[in-house]
CSV table of C-alpha atoms and ligand atoms in Angstrom, one decimal:
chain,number,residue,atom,x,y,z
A,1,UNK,CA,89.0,-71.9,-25.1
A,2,UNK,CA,91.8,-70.9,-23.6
A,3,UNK,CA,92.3,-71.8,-19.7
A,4,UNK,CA,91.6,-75.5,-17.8
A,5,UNK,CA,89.5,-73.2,-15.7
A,6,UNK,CA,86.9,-72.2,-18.2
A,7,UNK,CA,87.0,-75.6,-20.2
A,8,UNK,CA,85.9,-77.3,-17.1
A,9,UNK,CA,83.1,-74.6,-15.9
A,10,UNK,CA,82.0,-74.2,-19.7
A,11,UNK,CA,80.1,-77.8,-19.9
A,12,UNK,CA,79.7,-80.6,-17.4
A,13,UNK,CA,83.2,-82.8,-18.4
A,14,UNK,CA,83.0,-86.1,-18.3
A,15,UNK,CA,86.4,-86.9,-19.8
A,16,UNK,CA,88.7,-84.7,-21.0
A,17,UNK,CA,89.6,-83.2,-24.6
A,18,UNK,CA,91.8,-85.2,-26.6
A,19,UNK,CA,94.8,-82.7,-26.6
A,20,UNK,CA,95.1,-83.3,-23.0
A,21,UNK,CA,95.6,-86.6,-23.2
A,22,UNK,CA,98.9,-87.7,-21.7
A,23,UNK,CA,101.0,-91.2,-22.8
A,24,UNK,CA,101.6,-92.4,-19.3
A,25,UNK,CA,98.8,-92.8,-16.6
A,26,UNK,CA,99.9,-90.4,-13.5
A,27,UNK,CA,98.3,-92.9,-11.4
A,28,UNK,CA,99.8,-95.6,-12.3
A,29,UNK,CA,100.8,-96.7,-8.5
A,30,UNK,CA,103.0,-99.3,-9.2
A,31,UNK,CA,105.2,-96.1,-10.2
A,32,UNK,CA,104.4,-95.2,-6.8
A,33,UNK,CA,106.1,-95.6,-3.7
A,34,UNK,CA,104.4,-94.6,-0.7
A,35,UNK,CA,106.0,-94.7,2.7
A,36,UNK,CA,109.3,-93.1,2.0
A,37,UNK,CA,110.3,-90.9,5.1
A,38,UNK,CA,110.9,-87.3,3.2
A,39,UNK,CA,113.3,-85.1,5.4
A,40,UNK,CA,112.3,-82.8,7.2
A,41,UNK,CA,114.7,-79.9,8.3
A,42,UNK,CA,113.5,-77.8,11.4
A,43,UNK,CA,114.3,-74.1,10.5
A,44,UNK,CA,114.4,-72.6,14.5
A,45,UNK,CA,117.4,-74.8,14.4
A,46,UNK,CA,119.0,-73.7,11.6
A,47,UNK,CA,119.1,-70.4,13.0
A,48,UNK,CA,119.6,-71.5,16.6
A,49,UNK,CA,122.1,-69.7,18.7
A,50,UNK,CA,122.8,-72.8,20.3
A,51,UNK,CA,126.0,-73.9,18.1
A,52,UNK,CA,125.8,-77.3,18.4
A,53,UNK,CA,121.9,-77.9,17.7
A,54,UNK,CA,122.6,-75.2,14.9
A,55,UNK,CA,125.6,-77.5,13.3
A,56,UNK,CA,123.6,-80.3,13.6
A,57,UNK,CA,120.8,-78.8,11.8
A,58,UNK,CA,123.2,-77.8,8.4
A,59,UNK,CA,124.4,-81.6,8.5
A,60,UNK,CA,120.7,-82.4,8.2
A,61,UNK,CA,120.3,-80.2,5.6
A,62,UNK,CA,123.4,-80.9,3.4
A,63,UNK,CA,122.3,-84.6,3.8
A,64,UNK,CA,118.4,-83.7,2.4
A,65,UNK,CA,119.8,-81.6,-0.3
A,66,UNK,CA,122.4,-84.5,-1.4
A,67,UNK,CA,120.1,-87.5,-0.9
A,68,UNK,CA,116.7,-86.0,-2.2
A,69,UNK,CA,116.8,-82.7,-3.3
A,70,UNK,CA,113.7,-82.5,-1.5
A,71,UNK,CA,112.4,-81.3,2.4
A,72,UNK,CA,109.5,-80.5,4.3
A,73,UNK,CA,110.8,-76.9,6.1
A,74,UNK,CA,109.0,-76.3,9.4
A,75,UNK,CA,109.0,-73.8,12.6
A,76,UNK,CA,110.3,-71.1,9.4
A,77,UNK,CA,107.9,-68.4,10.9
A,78,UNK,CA,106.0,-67.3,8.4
A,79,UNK,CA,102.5,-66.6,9.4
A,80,UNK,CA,99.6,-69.5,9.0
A,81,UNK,CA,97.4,-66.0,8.3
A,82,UNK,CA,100.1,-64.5,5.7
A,83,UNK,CA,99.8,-68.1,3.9
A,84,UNK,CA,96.6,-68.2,3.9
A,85,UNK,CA,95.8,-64.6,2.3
A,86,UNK,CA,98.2,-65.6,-0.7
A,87,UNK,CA,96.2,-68.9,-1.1
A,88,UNK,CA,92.9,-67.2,-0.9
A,89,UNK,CA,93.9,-64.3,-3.3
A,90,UNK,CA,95.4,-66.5,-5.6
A,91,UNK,CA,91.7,-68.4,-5.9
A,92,UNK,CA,90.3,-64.7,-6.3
A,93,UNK,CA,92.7,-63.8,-9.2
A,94,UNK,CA,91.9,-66.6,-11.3
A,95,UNK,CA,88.3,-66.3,-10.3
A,96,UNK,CA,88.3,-62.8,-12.2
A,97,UNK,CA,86.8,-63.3,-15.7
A,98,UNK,CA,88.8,-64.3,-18.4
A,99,UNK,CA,88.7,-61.4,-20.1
A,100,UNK,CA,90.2,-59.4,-17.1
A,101,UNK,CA,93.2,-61.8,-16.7
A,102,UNK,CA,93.8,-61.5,-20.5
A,103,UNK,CA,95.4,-58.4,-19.8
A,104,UNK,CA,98.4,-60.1,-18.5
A,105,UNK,CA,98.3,-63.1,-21.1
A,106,UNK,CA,100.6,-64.2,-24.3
A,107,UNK,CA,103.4,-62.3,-22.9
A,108,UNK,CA,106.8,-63.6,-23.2
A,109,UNK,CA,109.3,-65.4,-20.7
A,110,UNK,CA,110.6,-62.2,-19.2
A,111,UNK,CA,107.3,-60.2,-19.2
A,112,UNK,CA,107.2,-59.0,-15.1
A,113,UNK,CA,103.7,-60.3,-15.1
A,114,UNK,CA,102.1,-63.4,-17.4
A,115,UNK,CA,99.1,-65.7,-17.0
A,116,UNK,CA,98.5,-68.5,-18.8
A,117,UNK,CA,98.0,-72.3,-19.4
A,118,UNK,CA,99.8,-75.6,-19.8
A,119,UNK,CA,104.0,-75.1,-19.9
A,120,UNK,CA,104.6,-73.4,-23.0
A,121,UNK,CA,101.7,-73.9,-25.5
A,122,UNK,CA,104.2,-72.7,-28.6
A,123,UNK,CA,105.9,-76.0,-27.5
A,124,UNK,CA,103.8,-78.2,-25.6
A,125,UNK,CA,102.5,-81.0,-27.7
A,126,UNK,CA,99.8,-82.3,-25.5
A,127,UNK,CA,98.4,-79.4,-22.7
A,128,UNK,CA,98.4,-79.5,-19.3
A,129,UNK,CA,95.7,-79.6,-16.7
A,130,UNK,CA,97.2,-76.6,-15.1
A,131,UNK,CA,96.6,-72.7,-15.5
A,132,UNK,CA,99.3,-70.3,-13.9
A,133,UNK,CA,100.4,-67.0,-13.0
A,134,UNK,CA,103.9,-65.9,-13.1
A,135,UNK,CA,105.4,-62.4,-11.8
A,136,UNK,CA,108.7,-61.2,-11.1
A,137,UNK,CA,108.9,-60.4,-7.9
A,138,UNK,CA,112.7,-59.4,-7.2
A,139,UNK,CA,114.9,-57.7,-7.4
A,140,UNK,CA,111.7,-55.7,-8.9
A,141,UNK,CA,108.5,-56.6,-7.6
A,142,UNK,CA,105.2,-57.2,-9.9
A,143,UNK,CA,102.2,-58.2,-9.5
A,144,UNK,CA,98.9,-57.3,-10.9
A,145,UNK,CA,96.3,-54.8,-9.8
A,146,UNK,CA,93.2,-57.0,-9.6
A,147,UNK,CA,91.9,-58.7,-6.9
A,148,UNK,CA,92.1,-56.0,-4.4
A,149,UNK,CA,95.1,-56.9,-2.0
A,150,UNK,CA,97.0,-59.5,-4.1
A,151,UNK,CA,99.4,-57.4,-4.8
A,152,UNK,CA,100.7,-56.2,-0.8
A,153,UNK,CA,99.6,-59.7,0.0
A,154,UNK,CA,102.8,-61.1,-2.8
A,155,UNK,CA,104.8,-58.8,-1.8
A,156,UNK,CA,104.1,-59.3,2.5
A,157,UNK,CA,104.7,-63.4,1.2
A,158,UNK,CA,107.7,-62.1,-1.0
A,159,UNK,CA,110.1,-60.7,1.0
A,160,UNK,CA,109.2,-63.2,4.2
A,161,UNK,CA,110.5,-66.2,1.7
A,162,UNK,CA,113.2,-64.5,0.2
A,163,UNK,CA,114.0,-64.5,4.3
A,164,UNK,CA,114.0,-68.3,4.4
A,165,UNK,CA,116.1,-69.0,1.5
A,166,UNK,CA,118.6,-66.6,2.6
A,167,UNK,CA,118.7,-68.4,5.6
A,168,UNK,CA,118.7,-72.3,4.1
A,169,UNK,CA,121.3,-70.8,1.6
A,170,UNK,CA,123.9,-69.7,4.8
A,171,UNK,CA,123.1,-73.5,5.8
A,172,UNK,CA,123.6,-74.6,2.7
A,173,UNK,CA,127.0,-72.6,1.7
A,174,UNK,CA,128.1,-74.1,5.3
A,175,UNK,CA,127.0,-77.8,4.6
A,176,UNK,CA,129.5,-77.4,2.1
A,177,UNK,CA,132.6,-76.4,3.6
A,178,UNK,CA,132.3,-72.3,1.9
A,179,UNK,CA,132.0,-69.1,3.8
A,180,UNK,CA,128.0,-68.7,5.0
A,181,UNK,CA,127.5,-65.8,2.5
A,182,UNK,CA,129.3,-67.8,-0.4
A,183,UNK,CA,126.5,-68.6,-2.4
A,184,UNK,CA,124.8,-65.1,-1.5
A,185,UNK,CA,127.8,-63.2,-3.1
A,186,UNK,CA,128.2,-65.8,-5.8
A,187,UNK,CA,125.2,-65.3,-7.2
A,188,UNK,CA,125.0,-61.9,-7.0
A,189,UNK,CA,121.7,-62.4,-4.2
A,190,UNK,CA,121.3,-58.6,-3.6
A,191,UNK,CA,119.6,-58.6,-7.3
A,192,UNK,CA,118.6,-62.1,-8.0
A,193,UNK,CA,116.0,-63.2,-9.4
A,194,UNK,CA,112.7,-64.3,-7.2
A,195,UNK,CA,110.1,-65.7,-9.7
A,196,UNK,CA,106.6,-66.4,-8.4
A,197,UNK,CA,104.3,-69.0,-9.5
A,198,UNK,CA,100.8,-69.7,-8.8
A,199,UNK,CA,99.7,-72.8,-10.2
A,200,UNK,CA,95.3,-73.3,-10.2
A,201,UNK,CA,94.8,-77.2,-11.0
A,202,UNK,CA,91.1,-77.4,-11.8
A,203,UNK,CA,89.1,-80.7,-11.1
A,204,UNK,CA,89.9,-83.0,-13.1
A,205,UNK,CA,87.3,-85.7,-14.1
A,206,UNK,CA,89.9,-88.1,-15.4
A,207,UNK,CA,92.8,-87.6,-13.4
A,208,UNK,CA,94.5,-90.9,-15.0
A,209,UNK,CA,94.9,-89.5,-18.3
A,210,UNK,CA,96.3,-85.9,-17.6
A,211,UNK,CA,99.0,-84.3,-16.5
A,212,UNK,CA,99.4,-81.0,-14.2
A,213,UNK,CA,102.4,-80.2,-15.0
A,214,UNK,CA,104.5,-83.2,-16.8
A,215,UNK,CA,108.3,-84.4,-15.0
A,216,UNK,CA,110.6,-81.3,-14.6
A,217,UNK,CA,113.7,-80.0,-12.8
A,218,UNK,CA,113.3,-76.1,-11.7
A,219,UNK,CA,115.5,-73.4,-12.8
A,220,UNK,CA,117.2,-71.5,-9.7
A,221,UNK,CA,118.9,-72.6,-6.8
A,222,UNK,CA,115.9,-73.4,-4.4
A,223,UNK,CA,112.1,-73.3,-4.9
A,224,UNK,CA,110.0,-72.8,-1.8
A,225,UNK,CA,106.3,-74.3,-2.4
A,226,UNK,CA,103.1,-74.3,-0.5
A,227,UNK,CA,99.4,-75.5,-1.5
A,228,UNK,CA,95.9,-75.3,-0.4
A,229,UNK,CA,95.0,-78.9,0.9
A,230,UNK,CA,94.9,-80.9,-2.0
A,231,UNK,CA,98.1,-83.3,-2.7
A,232,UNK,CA,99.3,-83.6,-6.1
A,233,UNK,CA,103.0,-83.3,-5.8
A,234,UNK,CA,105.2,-86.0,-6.6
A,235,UNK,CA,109.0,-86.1,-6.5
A,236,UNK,CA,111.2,-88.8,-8.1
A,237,UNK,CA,113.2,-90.7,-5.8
A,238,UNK,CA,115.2,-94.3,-6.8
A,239,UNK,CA,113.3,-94.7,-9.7
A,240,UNK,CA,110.0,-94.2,-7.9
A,241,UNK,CA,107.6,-91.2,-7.7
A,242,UNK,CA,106.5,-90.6,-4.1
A,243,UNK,CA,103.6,-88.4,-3.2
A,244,UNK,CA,104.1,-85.6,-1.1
A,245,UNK,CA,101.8,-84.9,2.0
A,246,UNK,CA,103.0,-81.8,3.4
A,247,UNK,CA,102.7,-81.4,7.4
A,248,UNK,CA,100.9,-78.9,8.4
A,249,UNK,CA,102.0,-75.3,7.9
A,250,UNK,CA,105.2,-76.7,6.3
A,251,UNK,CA,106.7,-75.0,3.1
A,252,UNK,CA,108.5,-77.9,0.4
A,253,UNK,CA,111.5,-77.0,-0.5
A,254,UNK,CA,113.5,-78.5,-3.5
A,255,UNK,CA,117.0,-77.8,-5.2
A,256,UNK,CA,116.7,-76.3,-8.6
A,257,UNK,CA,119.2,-76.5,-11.5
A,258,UNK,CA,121.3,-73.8,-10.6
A,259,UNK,CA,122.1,-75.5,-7.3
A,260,UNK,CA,123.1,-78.3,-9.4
A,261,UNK,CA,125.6,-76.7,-11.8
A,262,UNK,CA,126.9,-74.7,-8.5
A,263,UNK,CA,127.5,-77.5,-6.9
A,264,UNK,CA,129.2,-79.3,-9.6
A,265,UNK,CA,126.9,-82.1,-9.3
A,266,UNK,CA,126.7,-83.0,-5.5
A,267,UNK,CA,123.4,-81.8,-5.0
A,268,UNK,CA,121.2,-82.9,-7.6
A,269,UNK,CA,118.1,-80.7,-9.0
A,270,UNK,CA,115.4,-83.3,-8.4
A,271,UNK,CA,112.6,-84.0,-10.9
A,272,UNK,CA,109.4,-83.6,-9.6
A,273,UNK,CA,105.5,-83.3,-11.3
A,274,UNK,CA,101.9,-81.8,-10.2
A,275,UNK,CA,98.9,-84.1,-10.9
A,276,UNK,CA,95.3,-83.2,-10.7
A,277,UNK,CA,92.2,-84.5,-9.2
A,278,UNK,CA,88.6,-85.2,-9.1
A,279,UNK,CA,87.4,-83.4,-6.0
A,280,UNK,CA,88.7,-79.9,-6.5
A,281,UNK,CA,91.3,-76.9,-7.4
A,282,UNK,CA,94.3,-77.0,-6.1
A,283,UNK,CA,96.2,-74.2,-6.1
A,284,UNK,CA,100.3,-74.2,-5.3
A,285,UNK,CA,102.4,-71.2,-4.9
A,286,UNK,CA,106.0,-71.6,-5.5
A,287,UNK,CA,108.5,-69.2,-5.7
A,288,UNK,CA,112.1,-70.1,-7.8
A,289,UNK,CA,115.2,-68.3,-6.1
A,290,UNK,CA,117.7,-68.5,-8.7
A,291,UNK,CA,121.1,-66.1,-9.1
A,292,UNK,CA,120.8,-62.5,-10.7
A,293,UNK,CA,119.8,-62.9,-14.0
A,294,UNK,CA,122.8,-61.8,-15.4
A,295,UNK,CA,125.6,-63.3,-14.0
A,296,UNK,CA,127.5,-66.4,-15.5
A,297,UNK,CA,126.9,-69.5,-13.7
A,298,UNK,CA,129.3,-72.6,-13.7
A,299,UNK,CA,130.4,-75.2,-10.7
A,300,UNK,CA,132.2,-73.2,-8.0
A,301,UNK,CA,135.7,-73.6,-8.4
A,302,UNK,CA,135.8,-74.9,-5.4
A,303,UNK,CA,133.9,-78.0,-6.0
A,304,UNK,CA,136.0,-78.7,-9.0
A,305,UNK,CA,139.0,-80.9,-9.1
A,306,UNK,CA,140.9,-82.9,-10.8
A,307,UNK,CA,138.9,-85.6,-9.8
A,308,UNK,CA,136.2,-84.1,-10.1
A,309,UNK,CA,136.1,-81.8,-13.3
A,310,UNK,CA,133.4,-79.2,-14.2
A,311,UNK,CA,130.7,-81.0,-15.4
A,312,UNK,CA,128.6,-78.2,-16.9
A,313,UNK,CA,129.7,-75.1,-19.0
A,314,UNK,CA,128.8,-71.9,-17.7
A,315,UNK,CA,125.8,-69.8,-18.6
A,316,UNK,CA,123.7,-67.0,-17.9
A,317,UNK,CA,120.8,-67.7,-15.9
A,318,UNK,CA,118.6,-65.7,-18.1
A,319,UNK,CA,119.9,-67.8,-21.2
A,320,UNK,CA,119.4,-71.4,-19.6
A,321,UNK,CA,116.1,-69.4,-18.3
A,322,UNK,CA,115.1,-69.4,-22.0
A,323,UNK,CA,116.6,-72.6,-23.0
A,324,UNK,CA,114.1,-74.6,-20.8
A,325,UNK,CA,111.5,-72.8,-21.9
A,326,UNK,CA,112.2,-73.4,-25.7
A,327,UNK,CA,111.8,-76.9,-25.2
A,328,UNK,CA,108.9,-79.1,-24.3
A,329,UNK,CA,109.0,-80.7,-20.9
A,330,UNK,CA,110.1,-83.8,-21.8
A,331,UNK,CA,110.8,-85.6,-18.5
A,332,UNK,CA,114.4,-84.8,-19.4
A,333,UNK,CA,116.5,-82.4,-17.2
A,334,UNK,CA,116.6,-78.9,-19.5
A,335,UNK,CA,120.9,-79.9,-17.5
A,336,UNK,CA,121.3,-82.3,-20.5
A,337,UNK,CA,121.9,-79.3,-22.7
A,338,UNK,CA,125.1,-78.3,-20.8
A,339,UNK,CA,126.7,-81.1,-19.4
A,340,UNK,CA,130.6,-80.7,-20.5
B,1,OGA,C1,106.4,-75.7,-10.5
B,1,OGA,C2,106.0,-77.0,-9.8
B,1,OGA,C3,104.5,-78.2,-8.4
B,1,OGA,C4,103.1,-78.1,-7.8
B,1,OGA,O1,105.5,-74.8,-10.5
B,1,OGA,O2,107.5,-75.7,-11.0
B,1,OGA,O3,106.7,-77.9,-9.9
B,1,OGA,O4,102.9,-78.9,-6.8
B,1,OGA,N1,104.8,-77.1,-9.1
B,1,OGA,O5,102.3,-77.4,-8.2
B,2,NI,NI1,108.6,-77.3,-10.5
């Protein structure tokens, strides 16, 4: 057996294999805390020409990203349709039979295109309840040929978010006393690295002892997510986890790793996990934005001080890329391994 998809349409489950089996119960709601206010950051702001609502609107943001890591983006103009065709061809690709999504399986971390199940099932130790597609969709784009349209549909959905980050990263840079295209130039934008995930949860008929996808940080700078209308998003916030029910038409938005290290610290990559449910898929597309995959990354020397020292070493971002995915996802930032 080889994807959650087919497990659960090969029999009539009534619980779940054994190697699925998680330690903690993701239901546990005494974990939970439930009527947090998330941010939300209005993007027509952002990008108003009206200075004043426009400065108010990076304060805003500057305060989300150092505070929670975490926002619900809305008014960012990309089309309810366009969001909806990637949704619904993202259903059709895993709906193709296993044999025809194969083609793009067992492939390694930097294959352009890969589908497959759990995190890493070299490392994994229990699976997942999740099955995923991953393609590289910048600064080369890929994405398979089957369904029909999936491919112009990614790329439409593509370029249109690498829009939005580009903007939130001008806000961003500017929240933080740099120039507006600071981080763009830093990180070398023009070729960075846009990573596209589709994530299919299948029903789950024991949702307390499984896991989507386990406690984990992302890689890049900013991920941009968006999911049919089943909630299984939590992020971590004061100890708690908080469930995330996205307004309509919104995009979710968290800090990564890389805006972490960048940042020397100030805004923090936020942990966050998926968790599945009785009553149907879910499916989440997120897309990491992260620096070209070759350049070094350390704090910016501007948010280092004496005061304040470097408090990661510098890497590539393909090499802490791999690092995280050599290791299980343990609940423990993949940062650990290179704080100074
Ligand atoms: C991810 C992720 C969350 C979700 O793909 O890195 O955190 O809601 N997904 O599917
Ligand atoms: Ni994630």
């Amino acid at each position: 057996m080889f994807s959650v998809k087919e497990l659960v349409e090969s029999n009539c489950l009534r619980s779940v294999p054994l190697n699925y089996v998680c330690l903690e119960n993701p239901q546990d709601s005494s974990l939970y805390c439930e009527n947090e206010n998330v941010p939300t950051i209005d993007f027509s702001q952002l990008t108003s020409s009206n200075l004043s609502e426009r400065s108010k609107a990076i304060q805003q943001l500057g305060d989300a990203c150092r505070d929670w890591g975490f926002f619900m983006l809305i008014n960012h103009g990309v089309s309810e349709t366009l969001r909806d065709e990637v949704l619904r061809a993202s259903q059709k690709f895993f709906d193709l039979t296993e044999e025809e999504k194969k083609e793009y399986a067992g492939g390694k971390l930097f294959d352009p295109i890969k589908y497959g199940t759990s995190f890493n099932v070299m490392v994994d130790k229990t699976h997942f309840w999740r099955d995923y597609l991953k393609c590289y969709v910048h600064p080369h784009f890929n994405a398979p040929s089957k369904p029909p349209g999936l491919s112009e549909t990614l790329e439409e959905y593509s370029t249109k978010g690498r829009e939005v980050i580009e903007e939130l990263l001008k806000g961003i840079s500017l929240s933080l006393c740099l120039e507006e295209n600071y981080i763009h130039r830093r990180m070398k934008l023009d070729l960075g690295s846009q990573l596209l995930v589709i994530n299919c949860y299948p029903p789950c008929p024991k949702p307390e002892l499984v896991m989507g996808l386990p406690a984990h940080t992302d890689h890049g700078l900013l991920t941009l997510l968006m999911q049919n209308d089943l909630a299984g998003l939590h992020i971590q916030h004061n100890g708690k986890w908080i469930p995330i029910h996205p307004l309509p038409n919104s995009f979710l938005i968290n800090t990564g790793d890389h805006m972490e290290i960048l940042t020397n610290g100030k805004y923090k990559s936020v942990v966050h996990r998926a968790v599945t449910n009785t009553k149907g898929t879910r499916i989440s597309v997120g897309t990491a934005h992260g620096p070209c995959l070759d350049t070094d990354v350390g704090p910016a020397p501007e948010m280092v001080s004496d005061d304040n020292p470097a408090a990661y070493r510098a890497i590539k971002y393909r090499d802490y890329m791999q690092l995280q995915q050599n290791h299980q996802l343990d609940g423990k930032s993949c940062l650990d391994r290179i704080r100074t």
